[in-house]
mmCIF file of C-alpha atoms in Angstrom:
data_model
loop_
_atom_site.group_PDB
_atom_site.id
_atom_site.type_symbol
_atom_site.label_atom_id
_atom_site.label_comp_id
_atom_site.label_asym_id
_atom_site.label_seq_id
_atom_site.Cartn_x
_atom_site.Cartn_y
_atom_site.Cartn_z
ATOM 1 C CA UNK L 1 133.915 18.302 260.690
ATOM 2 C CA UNK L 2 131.991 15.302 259.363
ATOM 3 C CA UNK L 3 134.083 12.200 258.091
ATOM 4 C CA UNK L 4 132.096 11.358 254.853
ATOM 5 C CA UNK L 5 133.345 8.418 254.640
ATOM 6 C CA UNK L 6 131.925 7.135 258.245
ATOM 7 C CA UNK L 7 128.689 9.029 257.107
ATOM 8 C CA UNK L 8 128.497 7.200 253.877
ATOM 9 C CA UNK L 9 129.780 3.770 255.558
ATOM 10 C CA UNK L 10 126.919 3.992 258.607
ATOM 11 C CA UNK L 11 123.865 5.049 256.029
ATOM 12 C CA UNK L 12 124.957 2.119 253.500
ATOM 13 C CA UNK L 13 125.060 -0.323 257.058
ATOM 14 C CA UNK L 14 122.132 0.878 258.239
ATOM 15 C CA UNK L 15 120.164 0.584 255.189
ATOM 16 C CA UNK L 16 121.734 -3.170 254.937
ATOM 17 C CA UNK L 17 121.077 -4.155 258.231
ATOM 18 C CA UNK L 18 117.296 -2.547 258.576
ATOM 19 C CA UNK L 19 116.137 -3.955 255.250
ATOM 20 C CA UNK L 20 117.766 -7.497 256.075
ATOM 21 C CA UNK L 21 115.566 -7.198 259.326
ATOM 22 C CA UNK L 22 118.636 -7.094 261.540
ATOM 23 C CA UNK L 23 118.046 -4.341 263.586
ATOM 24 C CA UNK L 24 114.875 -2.986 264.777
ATOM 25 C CA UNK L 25 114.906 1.007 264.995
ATOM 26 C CA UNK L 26 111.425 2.813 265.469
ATOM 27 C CA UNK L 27 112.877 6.375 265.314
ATOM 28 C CA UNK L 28 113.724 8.635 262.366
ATOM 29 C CA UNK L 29 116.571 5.708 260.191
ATOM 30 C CA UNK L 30 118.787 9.009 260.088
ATOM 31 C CA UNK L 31 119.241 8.568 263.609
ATOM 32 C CA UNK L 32 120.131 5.043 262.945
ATOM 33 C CA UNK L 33 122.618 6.249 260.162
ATOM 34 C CA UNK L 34 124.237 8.861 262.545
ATOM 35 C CA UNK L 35 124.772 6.376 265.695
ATOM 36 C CA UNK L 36 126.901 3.924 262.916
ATOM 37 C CA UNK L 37 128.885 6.670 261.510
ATOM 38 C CA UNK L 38 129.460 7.572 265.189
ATOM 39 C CA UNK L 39 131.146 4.578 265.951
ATOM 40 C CA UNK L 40 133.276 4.239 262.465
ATOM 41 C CA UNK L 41 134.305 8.160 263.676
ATOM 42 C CA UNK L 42 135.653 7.487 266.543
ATOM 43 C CA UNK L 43 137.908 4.657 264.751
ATOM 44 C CA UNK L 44 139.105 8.085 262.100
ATOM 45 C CA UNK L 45 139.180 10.069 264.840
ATOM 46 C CA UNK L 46 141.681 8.274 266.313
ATOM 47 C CA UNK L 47 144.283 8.494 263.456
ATOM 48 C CA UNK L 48 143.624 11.990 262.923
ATOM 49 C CA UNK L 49 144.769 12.678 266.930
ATOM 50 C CA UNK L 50 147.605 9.806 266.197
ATOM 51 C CA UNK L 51 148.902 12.320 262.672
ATOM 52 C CA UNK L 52 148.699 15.349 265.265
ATOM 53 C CA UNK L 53 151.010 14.099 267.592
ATOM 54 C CA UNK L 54 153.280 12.402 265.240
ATOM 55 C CA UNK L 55 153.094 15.681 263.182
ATOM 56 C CA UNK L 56 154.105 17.657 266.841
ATOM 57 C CA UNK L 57 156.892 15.221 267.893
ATOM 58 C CA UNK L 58 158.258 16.082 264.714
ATOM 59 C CA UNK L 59 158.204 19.571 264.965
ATOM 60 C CA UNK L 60 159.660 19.274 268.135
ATOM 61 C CA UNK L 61 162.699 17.670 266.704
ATOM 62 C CA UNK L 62 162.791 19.709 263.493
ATOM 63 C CA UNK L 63 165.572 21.716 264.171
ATOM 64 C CA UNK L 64 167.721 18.442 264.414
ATOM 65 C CA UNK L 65 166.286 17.319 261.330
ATOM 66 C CA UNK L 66 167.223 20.250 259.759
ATOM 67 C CA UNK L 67 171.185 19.624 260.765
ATOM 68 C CA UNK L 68 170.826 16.182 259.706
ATOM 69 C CA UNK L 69 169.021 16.362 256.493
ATOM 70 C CA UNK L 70 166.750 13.654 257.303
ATOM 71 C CA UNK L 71 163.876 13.823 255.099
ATOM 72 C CA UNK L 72 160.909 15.340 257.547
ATOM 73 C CA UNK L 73 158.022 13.009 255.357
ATOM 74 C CA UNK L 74 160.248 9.829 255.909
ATOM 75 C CA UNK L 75 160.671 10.951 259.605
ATOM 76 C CA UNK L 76 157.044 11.862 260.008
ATOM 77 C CA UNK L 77 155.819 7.998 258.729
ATOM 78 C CA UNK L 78 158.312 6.773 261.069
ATOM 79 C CA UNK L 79 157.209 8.305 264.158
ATOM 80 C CA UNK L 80 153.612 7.285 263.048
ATOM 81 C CA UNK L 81 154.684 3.491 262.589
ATOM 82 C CA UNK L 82 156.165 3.701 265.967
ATOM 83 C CA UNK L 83 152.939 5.183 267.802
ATOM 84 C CA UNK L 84 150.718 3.103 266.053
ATOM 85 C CA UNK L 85 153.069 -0.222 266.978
ATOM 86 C CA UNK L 86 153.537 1.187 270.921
ATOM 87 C CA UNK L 87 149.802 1.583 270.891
ATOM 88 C CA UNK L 88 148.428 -1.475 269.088
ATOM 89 C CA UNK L 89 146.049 0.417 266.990
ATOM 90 C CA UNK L 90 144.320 -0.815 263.057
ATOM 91 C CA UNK L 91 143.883 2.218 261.539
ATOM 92 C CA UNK L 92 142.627 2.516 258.262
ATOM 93 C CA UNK L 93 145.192 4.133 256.360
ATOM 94 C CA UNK L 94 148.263 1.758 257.539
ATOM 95 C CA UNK L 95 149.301 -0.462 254.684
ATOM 96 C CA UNK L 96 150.611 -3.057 256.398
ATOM 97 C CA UNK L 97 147.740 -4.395 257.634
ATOM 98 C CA UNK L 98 145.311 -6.061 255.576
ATOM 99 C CA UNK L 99 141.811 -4.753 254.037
ATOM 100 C CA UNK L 100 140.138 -8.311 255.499
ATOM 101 C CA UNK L 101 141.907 -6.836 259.183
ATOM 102 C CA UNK L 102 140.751 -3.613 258.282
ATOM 103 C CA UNK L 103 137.054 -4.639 257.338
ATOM 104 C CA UNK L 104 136.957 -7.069 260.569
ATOM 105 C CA UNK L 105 137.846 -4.484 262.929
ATOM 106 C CA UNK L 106 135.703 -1.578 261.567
ATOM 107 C CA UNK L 107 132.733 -4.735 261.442
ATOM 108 C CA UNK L 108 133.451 -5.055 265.337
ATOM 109 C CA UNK L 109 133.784 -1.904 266.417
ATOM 110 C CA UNK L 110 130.232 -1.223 264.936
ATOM 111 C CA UNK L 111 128.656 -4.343 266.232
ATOM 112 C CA UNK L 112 129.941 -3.386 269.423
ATOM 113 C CA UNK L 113 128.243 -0.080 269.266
ATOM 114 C CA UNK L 114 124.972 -1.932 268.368
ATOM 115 C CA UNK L 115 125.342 -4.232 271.323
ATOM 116 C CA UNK L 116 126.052 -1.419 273.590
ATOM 117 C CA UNK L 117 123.853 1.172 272.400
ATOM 118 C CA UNK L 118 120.595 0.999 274.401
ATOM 119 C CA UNK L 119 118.374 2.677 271.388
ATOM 120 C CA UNK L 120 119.106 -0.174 269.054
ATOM 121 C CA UNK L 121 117.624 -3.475 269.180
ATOM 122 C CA UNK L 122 119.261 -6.100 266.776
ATOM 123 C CA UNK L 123 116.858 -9.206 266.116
ATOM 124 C CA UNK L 124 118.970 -12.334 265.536
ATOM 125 C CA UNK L 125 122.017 -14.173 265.245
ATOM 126 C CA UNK L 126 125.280 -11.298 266.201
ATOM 127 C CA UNK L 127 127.401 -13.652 264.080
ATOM 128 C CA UNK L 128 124.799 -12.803 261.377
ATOM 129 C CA UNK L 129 124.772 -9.264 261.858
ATOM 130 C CA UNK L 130 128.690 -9.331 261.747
ATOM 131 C CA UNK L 131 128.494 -11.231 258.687
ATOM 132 C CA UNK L 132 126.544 -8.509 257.183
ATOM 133 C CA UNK L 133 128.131 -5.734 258.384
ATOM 134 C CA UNK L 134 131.553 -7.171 256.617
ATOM 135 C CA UNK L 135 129.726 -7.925 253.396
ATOM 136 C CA UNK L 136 128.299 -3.787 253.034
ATOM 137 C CA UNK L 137 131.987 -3.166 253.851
ATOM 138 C CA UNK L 138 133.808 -5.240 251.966
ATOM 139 C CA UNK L 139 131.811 -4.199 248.877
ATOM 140 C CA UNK L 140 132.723 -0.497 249.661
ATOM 141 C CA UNK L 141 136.652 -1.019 250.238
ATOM 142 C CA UNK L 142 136.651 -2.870 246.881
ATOM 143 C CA UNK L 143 134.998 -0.101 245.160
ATOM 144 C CA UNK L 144 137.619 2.686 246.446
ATOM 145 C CA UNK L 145 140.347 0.391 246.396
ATOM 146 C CA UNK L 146 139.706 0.501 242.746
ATOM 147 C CA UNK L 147 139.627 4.388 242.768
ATOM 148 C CA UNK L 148 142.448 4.671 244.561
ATOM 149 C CA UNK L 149 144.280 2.429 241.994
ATOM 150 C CA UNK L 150 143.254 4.673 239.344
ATOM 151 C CA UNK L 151 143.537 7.878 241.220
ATOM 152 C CA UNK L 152 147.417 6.603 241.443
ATOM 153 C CA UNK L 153 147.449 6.067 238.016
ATOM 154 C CA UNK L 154 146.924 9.183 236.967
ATOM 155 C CA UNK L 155 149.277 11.156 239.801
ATOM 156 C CA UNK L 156 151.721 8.813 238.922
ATOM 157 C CA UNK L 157 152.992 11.216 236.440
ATOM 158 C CA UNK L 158 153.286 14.453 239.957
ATOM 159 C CA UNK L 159 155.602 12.200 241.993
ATOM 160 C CA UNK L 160 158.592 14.149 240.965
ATOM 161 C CA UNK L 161 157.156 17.546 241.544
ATOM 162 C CA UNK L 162 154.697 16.834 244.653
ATOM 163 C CA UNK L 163 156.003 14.783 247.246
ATOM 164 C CA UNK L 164 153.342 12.020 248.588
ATOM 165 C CA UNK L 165 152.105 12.711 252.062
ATOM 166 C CA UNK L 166 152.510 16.835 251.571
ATOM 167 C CA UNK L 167 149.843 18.762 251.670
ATOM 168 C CA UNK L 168 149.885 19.400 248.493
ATOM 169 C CA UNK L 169 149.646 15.605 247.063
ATOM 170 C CA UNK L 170 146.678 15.383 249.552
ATOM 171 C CA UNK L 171 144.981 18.309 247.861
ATOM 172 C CA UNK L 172 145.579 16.994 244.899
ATOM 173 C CA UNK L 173 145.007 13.113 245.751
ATOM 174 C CA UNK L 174 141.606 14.491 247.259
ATOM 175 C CA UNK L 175 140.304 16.436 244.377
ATOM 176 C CA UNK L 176 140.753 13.302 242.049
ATOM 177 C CA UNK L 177 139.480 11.406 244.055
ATOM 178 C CA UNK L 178 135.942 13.479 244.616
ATOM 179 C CA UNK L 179 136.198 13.776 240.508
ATOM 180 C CA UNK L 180 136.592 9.986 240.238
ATOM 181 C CA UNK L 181 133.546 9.188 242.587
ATOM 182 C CA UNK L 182 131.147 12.065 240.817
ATOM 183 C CA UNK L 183 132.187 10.347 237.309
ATOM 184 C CA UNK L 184 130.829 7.323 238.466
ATOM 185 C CA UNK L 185 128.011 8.224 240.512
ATOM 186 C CA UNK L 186 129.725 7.257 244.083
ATOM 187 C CA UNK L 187 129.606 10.653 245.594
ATOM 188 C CA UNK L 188 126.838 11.904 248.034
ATOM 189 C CA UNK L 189 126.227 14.798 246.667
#
């Protein structure tokens, strides 16, 4: 399954750092495209392997739960927390860390890629390409930061019938979210 937000994230990077004359890349720029989002997936990748196992340590303790009347959501979030703490992991979704942590590490992890990746050749300053690679980001966070504030706005009014962090707040988080970004011309599509 394709992240679309790693594929949208590596085109808009690639397209930054090729026309600033960053990065040199004689093969099809889609290629160029695909080897960024493939380093932003991995980074997803690892919090959707981090929600399984959270998700199956709480199944395996759902019986007690059940005895207990713990609320499984709260439980879930705190097995997460403790993973992600035990691990030392930035993931993208945790709100305690900042979007200027979030935006540094993603910026690393892809200039790490370019460094390591023998197809790419950056031309340059790395401090410069880092600087650019947080300025495309930053710009993008702030744009669905301000989705997601409105997308909240208007579920505000389903937190008493859909519990956040169900599947069916996701579904429904999701599909206003795709709506928001087609009303304003963000999608991909």
């Amino acid at each position: 399954m394709m992240n679309t937000k790693a594929h949208t994230l590596g085109r808009l990077v690639g397209e930054s750092l090729q026309r600033e004359g960053m990065i040199l890349f004689a093969k099809n720029p889609d290629m160029l495209y695909a080897k960024i989002e493939s380093f932003l997936s991995a980074a997803y990748d690892i919090e959707m392997h981090l929600n399984a196992e959270a998700k199956t340590l709480l199944e395996k303790y759902e019986r007690d739960l059940d005895k207990s009347q713990v609320d499984s959501h709260k439980m879930f979030l705190m097995i997460k927390k403790k993973l992600i703490r035990e691990r030392n992991l930035v993931l993208q979704s945790d709100p305690t860390i900042s979007a200027d942590d979030k935006i540094n590490h993603l910026a690393h992890l892809i200039q790490q890629g370019i460094n390591k990746d023998p197809d790419l050749d950056t031309t340059g300053d790395s401090n410069a390409l880092l600087k650019e690679v947080k300025r495309v980001l930053t710009i993008e966070m702030q744009q669905e930061e301000s989705i997601q504030i409105e997308v909240r706005k208007r579920l505000s009014h389903y937190k008493k019938t859909v519990l956040e962090g169900t599947p069916e707040w996701d579904l429904l988080y999701q599909r206003t979210v795709s709506e928001l970004m087609h009303k304003k011309g963000l999608d991909s599509a």
